[in-house]
CSV table of C-alpha atoms and ligand atoms in Angstrom, one decimal:
chain,number,residue,atom,x,y,z
F,14,MET,CA,0.0,0.0,0.0
F,15,PRO,CA,1.5,3.4,-0.9
F,16,ALA,CA,2.4,5.6,2.0
F,17,VAL,CA,0.1,8.6,2.6
F,18,ILE,CA,1.8,11.9,1.9
F,19,ARG,CA,1.6,14.1,5.0
F,20,GLY,CA,2.7,17.6,5.8
F,21,GLY,CA,5.4,18.4,8.2
F,22,ALA,CA,9.1,18.0,8.4
F,23,VAL,CA,11.6,15.4,7.2
F,24,LEU,CA,13.0,13.5,10.2
F,25,ILE,CA,16.7,13.0,9.6
F,26,LEU,CA,18.1,10.2,11.8
F,27,GLY,CA,21.6,11.6,12.0
F,28,GLY,CA,25.0,11.2,13.6
F,29,THR,CA,26.9,11.3,10.3
F,30,ALA,CA,28.5,13.9,8.1
F,31,GLU,CA,26.0,13.1,5.4
F,32,ALA,CA,23.1,13.7,7.8
F,33,ARG,CA,24.6,17.1,8.7
F,34,GLU,CA,25.1,17.9,5.0
F,35,LEU,CA,21.5,17.0,4.2
F,36,ALA,CA,20.2,19.2,7.0
F,37,ARG,CA,22.3,22.1,5.7
F,38,ARG,CA,21.1,21.6,2.1
F,39,LEU,CA,17.4,21.2,3.2
F,40,SER,CA,17.7,24.5,5.1
F,41,GLU,CA,18.2,26.2,1.8
F,42,THR,CA,14.9,24.7,0.4
F,43,GLU,CA,11.2,24.9,1.3
F,44,VAL,CA,11.4,21.5,3.0
F,45,ALA,CA,11.5,21.6,6.8
F,46,ALA,CA,13.9,19.2,8.6
F,47,LEU,CA,14.3,17.9,12.1
F,48,THR,CA,17.5,16.0,12.9
F,49,SER,CA,17.6,13.3,15.6
F,50,LEU,CA,20.8,12.4,17.4
F,51,ALA,CA,21.3,9.5,19.8
F,52,GLY,CA,23.1,11.6,22.3
F,53,ARG,CA,26.1,9.2,22.6
F,54,VAL,CA,28.9,11.7,22.3
F,55,ALA,CA,29.6,14.5,24.8
F,56,ARG,CA,30.0,17.3,22.2
F,57,PRO,CA,28.1,16.2,19.1
F,58,ALA,CA,28.7,18.0,15.8
F,59,LEU,CA,25.4,19.8,15.6
F,60,PRO,CA,23.6,20.1,12.2
F,61,VAL,CA,21.9,23.3,11.0
F,62,GLY,CA,18.3,23.6,11.9
F,63,ARG,CA,16.1,21.8,14.5
F,64,VAL,CA,17.6,19.1,16.5
F,65,ARG,CA,16.3,16.6,19.1
F,66,ILE,CA,18.6,14.4,21.1
F,67,GLY,CA,18.1,11.0,22.7
F,68,GLY,CA,16.7,7.6,21.9
F,69,PHE,CA,13.0,7.3,21.1
F,70,GLY,CA,12.4,4.3,23.4
F,71,GLY,CA,12.6,1.4,20.9
F,72,VAL,CA,10.5,0.9,17.8
F,73,ASP,CA,7.3,1.6,19.8
F,74,GLY,CA,8.7,4.9,21.0
F,75,LEU,CA,9.7,5.8,17.4
F,76,MET,CA,6.2,4.9,16.2
F,77,ALA,CA,4.6,7.1,18.9
F,78,PHE,CA,6.9,9.9,17.9
F,79,LEU,CA,6.0,9.6,14.2
F,80,ARG,CA,2.4,9.7,15.1
F,81,ALA,CA,2.6,12.6,17.5
F,82,GLU,CA,4.8,14.9,15.5
F,83,PRO,CA,4.1,16.5,12.1
F,84,ILE,CA,6.6,14.3,10.2
F,85,MET,CA,6.3,13.9,6.5
F,86,ALA,CA,9.1,11.4,5.9
F,87,VAL,CA,12.1,9.8,7.5
F,88,ILE,CA,15.6,9.8,6.1
F,89,ASP,CA,17.7,7.2,7.9
F,90,ALA,CA,21.2,8.8,7.5
F,91,THR,CA,22.7,7.0,10.5
F,92,HIS,CA,26.1,5.3,10.4
F,93,PRO,CA,26.3,2.1,8.3
F,94,PHE,CA,27.1,0.2,11.5
F,95,ALA,CA,24.2,1.6,13.5
F,96,GLU,CA,22.0,-1.5,12.8
F,97,GLN,CA,19.4,-1.2,15.5
F,98,ILE,CA,18.1,2.3,14.7
F,99,SER,CA,18.0,1.5,11.0
F,100,ASP,CA,15.9,-1.6,11.8
F,101,HIS,CA,13.6,0.4,14.1
F,102,ALA,CA,13.2,3.2,11.5
F,103,PHE,CA,12.2,0.7,8.8
F,104,ARG,CA,9.7,-1.1,11.0
F,105,ALA,CA,8.2,2.1,12.5
F,106,ALA,CA,7.9,3.8,9.1
F,107,VAL,CA,6.1,0.8,7.6
F,108,GLU,CA,3.8,0.5,10.6
F,109,VAL,CA,2.9,4.2,10.6
F,110,GLY,CA,2.8,4.6,6.8
F,111,ILE,CA,5.5,7.2,6.5
F,112,PRO,CA,7.9,7.2,3.5
F,113,LEU,CA,11.4,6.2,4.5
F,114,LEU,CA,14.7,6.5,2.6
F,115,ARG,CA,18.0,5.2,3.7
F,116,LEU,CA,21.0,7.5,2.9
F,117,HIS,CA,23.8,5.1,2.9
F,118,ARG,CA,27.3,6.3,2.1
F,119,PRO,CA,29.2,3.9,-0.2
F,120,GLY,CA,31.6,1.5,1.6
F,121,TRP,CA,35.3,0.9,0.8
F,122,ARG,CA,34.8,-2.4,-1.1
F,123,GLU,CA,35.6,-0.5,-4.3
F,124,HIS,CA,38.6,1.2,-2.8
F,125,PRO,CA,41.7,0.5,-5.1
F,126,ASP,CA,43.5,-1.2,-2.2
F,127,ALA,CA,40.5,-3.2,-0.9
F,128,SER,CA,41.7,-6.5,-2.4
F,129,GLY,CA,44.9,-6.3,-0.4
F,130,TRP,CA,43.1,-6.0,2.9
F,131,ARG,CA,41.9,-8.7,5.2
F,132,TRP,CA,38.1,-8.5,5.3
F,133,VAL,CA,36.5,-10.0,8.5
F,134,PRO,CA,32.9,-10.2,9.7
F,135,ASP,CA,33.4,-8.9,13.2
F,136,THR,CA,35.7,-7.8,16.0
F,137,ALA,CA,36.4,-11.3,17.2
F,138,ALA,CA,37.7,-12.2,13.7
F,139,ALA,CA,39.7,-8.9,13.5
F,140,LEU,CA,41.6,-10.0,16.7
F,141,VAL,CA,42.5,-13.3,15.0
F,142,ALA,CA,43.4,-11.6,11.7
F,143,ALA,CA,45.7,-9.1,13.3
F,144,ASP,CA,47.0,-11.4,16.0
F,145,SER,CA,50.7,-11.0,14.9
F,146,ALA,CA,50.5,-7.2,15.4
F,147,ARG,CA,52.2,-5.8,18.5
F,148,ARG,CA,51.5,-2.1,17.8
F,149,PRO,CA,48.0,-2.1,16.2
F,150,PHE,CA,46.2,1.1,15.3
F,151,VAL,CA,42.6,0.5,16.2
F,152,THR,CA,39.9,2.9,14.8
F,153,THR,CA,36.7,0.8,15.1
F,154,GLY,CA,35.1,3.2,17.6
F,155,ARG,CA,34.4,3.5,21.3
F,156,GLN,CA,31.6,1.0,21.4
F,157,SER,CA,33.7,-1.9,20.3
F,158,LEU,CA,36.9,-0.9,22.1
F,159,ALA,CA,36.4,-3.2,25.0
F,160,SER,CA,36.5,-6.2,22.6
F,161,TYR,CA,40.2,-5.4,22.1
F,162,LEU,CA,41.1,-6.0,25.8
F,163,PRO,CA,42.6,-9.4,25.0
F,164,TRP,CA,45.4,-7.1,23.6
F,165,ALA,CA,45.8,-5.4,27.0
F,166,ASP,CA,49.6,-6.0,26.9
F,167,ARG,CA,50.1,-4.7,23.4
F,168,ALA,CA,50.9,-1.2,22.4
F,169,VAL,CA,47.5,-0.5,21.0
F,170,LEU,CA,46.9,3.0,19.6
F,171,ALA,CA,43.1,3.5,20.0
F,172,ARG,CA,41.4,6.4,18.4
F,173,VAL,CA,37.9,7.3,19.4
F,174,VAL,CA,35.6,10.4,19.5
F,175,ASP,CA,34.9,10.1,23.2
F,176,PRO,CA,36.9,8.1,25.9
F,177,PRO,CA,35.5,4.6,26.6
F,178,GLU,CA,33.8,3.8,29.9
F,179,PHE,CA,36.5,1.3,31.0
F,180,VAL,CA,40.0,2.0,32.2
F,181,VAL,CA,42.3,1.7,29.3
F,182,PRO,CA,45.3,-0.6,29.8
F,183,PRO,CA,48.5,1.2,30.6
F,184,ALA,CA,50.2,-0.3,27.5
F,185,TRP,CA,47.6,1.5,25.3
F,186,THR,CA,47.7,5.0,23.9
F,187,LEU,CA,44.2,6.6,23.7
F,188,VAL,CA,43.7,9.4,21.3
F,189,THR,CA,40.3,11.3,21.3
F,190,SER,CA,39.6,13.1,18.1
F,191,ARG,CA,37.0,13.5,15.3
F,192,GLY,CA,37.7,13.4,11.6
F,193,PRO,CA,38.1,14.4,8.9
F,194,TYR,CA,41.7,13.3,8.9
F,195,ARG,CA,44.5,14.5,6.5
F,196,LEU,CA,46.9,12.1,4.8
F,197,ASP,CA,50.0,13.9,6.1
F,198,LEU,CA,48.8,13.7,9.7
F,199,GLU,CA,47.7,10.1,9.3
F,200,LEU,CA,51.2,9.2,8.0
F,201,GLU,CA,52.7,11.1,11.0
F,202,THR,CA,50.4,9.3,13.5
F,203,MET,CA,51.2,5.9,12.2
F,204,ARG,CA,54.9,6.5,11.8
F,205,ALA,CA,55.2,8.0,15.3
F,206,HIS,CA,53.4,5.0,16.8
F,207,GLY,CA,55.3,2.5,14.7
F,208,ALA,CA,51.9,0.9,13.8
F,209,ASP,CA,52.3,-2.6,12.5
F,210,ALA,CA,48.6,-3.1,11.7
F,211,LEU,CA,45.5,-0.9,11.0
F,212,VAL,CA,42.2,-2.4,12.3
F,213,THR,CA,39.2,-0.5,11.1
F,214,LYS,CA,35.7,-1.0,9.9
F,215,ASP,CA,34.1,-0.3,6.5
F,216,SER,CA,32.7,3.0,7.5
F,217,GLY,CA,33.1,4.2,3.9
F,218,GLY,CA,33.2,7.8,2.7
F,219,THR,CA,36.1,10.2,2.5
F,220,HIS,CA,36.3,11.7,6.0
F,221,THR,CA,38.3,8.9,7.6
F,222,ALA,CA,39.8,7.3,4.4
F,223,ALA,CA,43.3,8.9,4.6
F,224,LYS,CA,44.4,6.2,7.1
F,225,LEU,CA,44.0,3.6,4.3
F,226,ALA,CA,46.3,5.5,2.0
F,227,ALA,CA,48.7,6.0,4.9
F,228,ALA,CA,48.7,2.3,5.6
F,229,ARG,CA,49.5,1.5,2.0
F,230,ALA,CA,52.3,4.1,1.8
F,231,LEU,CA,53.9,2.6,5.0
F,232,GLY,CA,53.3,-1.0,4.1
F,233,VAL,CA,51.1,-1.5,7.1
F,234,PRO,CA,48.6,-4.5,6.8
F,235,VAL,CA,44.9,-3.5,7.0
F,236,VAL,CA,42.1,-5.5,8.6
F,237,VAL,CA,38.6,-4.3,7.8
F,238,ILE,CA,35.4,-5.3,9.6
F,239,ALA,CA,32.8,-5.7,6.9
F,240,ARG,CA,29.5,-3.9,7.1
F,241,PRO,CA,26.3,-5.5,8.4
F,242,LEU,CA,23.8,-6.4,5.8
F,243,ASP,CA,22.1,-3.5,4.1
F,244,PRO,CA,19.0,-2.4,6.0
F,245,ALA,CA,15.6,-3.0,4.4
F,246,GLY,CA,13.9,-0.4,2.3
F,247,PRO,CA,14.9,2.0,-0.5
F,248,SER,CA,18.3,3.6,-0.3
F,249,VAL,CA,20.5,6.2,-2.0
F,250,SER,CA,24.2,6.8,-1.6
F,251,THR,CA,24.4,10.6,-2.0
F,252,VAL,CA,23.1,13.6,-0.3
F,253,ASP,CA,22.1,15.0,-3.7
F,254,ALA,CA,19.8,12.0,-4.3
F,255,ALA,CA,18.3,12.3,-0.9
F,256,LEU,CA,17.6,15.9,-1.5
F,257,VAL,CA,15.8,15.2,-4.8
F,258,TRP,CA,13.7,12.5,-3.0
F,259,CYS,CA,12.7,15.0,-0.2
F,260,ARG,CA,11.8,17.8,-2.6
F,261,ARG,CA,9.7,15.5,-4.8
F,262,LEU,CA,7.9,14.3,-1.7
F,263,ALA,CA,7.2,17.8,-0.5
F,264,SER,CA,6.0,18.9,-4.0
F,265,PRO,CA,4.8,15.7,-5.9
F,266,THR,CA,4.2,17.7,-9.1
F,267,ARG,CA,7.9,18.7,-9.2
X,167,LIG,P1,22.3,1.7,17.2
X,167,LIG,O1,23.0,0.6,18.0
X,167,LIG,O2,21.8,1.3,15.9
X,167,LIG,O3,21.1,2.2,18.1
X,167,LIG,C1,21.0,2.0,19.5
X,167,LIG,C2,19.9,2.9,20.0
X,167,LIG,O4,20.4,4.3,20.0
X,167,LIG,C3,18.6,2.9,19.1
X,167,LIG,O5,17.8,1.9,19.4
X,167,LIG,C4,18.1,4.3,19.5
X,167,LIG,O6,17.5,4.2,20.9
X,167,LIG,C5,19.3,5.1,19.7
X,167,LIG,N1,19.6,5.9,18.5
X,167,LIG,C6,20.6,5.6,17.6
X,167,LIG,N2,20.7,6.5,16.6
X,167,LIG,C7,19.8,7.4,17.0
X,167,LIG,C8,19.4,8.7,16.4
X,167,LIG,N3,20.0,9.2,15.3
X,167,LIG,N4,18.4,9.4,17.0
X,167,LIG,C9,17.8,8.9,18.1
X,167,LIG,N5,18.1,7.8,18.7
X,167,LIG,C10,19.1,7.0,18.1
X,167,LIG,O7,23.2,3.0,17.1
X,167,LIG,P2,24.8,3.2,17.4
X,167,LIG,O8,25.6,2.3,16.6
X,167,LIG,O9,24.9,3.2,18.9
X,167,LIG,O10,24.9,4.7,16.9
X,167,LIG,C11,24.4,5.8,17.6
X,167,LIG,C12,24.5,7.1,16.8
X,167,LIG,O11,25.9,7.3,16.5
X,167,LIG,C13,23.8,7.0,15.5
X,167,LIG,O12,23.1,8.2,15.3
X,167,LIG,C14,24.9,6.8,14.5
X,167,LIG,O13,24.6,7.4,13.2
X,167,LIG,C15,26.1,7.4,15.1
X,167,LIG,N6,27.4,6.8,14.8
X,167,LIG,C16,27.5,5.4,15.0
X,167,LIG,C17,28.7,4.8,14.6
X,167,LIG,C18,28.9,3.3,14.7
X,167,LIG,O14,29.9,2.8,14.4
X,167,LIG,N7,27.9,2.6,15.2
X,167,LIG,C19,29.8,5.6,14.1
X,167,LIG,C20,29.6,7.0,14.0
X,167,LIG,C21,28.4,7.6,14.3
X,167,LIG,P3,15.9,3.9,21.1
X,167,LIG,O15,15.8,2.5,20.8
X,167,LIG,O16,15.7,4.3,22.5
X,167,LIG,O17,15.2,4.8,20.1
């Protein structure tokens, strides 16, 4: 059954550079937008326009939100590894009858170096694949960092946006920063640490891709955690395409 077209704002499920870019571009159009952030990081990069922060309370909470607020459509522009909110968004949008589009940045499968990397399904497999490393550079994010505690006695360089909730082993170096990252600085970081492996996940996009070129330049092996399966529902890979979708929805005769 086709979704009923309603008035109101586009709800952008955010937490990514693409979500911020979409909010900025929509602010230059007649389409109103409301960005939702999970509230995980202490100082989130805030998008232009209206913002709400915090979980909805599961799929039921999101459905209640979509019914209570004047929301015309949902753009799920969350991180490719944020599986739960994408699943909730799909189920809630179907249930409430609101159009949903996934804005999904392309991954690094097509990167020119991708065939030389070790692709693994999860963190446990990454630990095995990079087991010979003694000075690994780990950039898989704060939420998964505790999984690397079996490497407590190795000189892990862990880069995260916010510090983790556990006490980092004394052998580790914790760097808190947020991209985008430049190639020259990534080279300097990896050289200074003497990194002998890069462990990352297939976040895709360009903001954090310089480390991959740095690894190639320095001959550092790369282990990449593959993306989860694509979430259900229609998707686009560029902000431009999402913008066209929103504007068509707001003015169907366009
Ligand atoms: P997740 O596991 O898919 O979601 C867990 C719960 O967090 C959801 O059930 C929802 O809570 C809440 N949530 C997530 N995104 C939300 C949003 N945009 N607005 C409101 N509530 C949200 O998500 P995650 O992996 O923890 O990621 C959390 C946020 O960080 C996302 O916005 C994502 O885009 C961003 N991010 C994630 C990663 C990553 O690697 N996972 C990397 C960079 C940025 P309720 O069930 O209570 O609604």
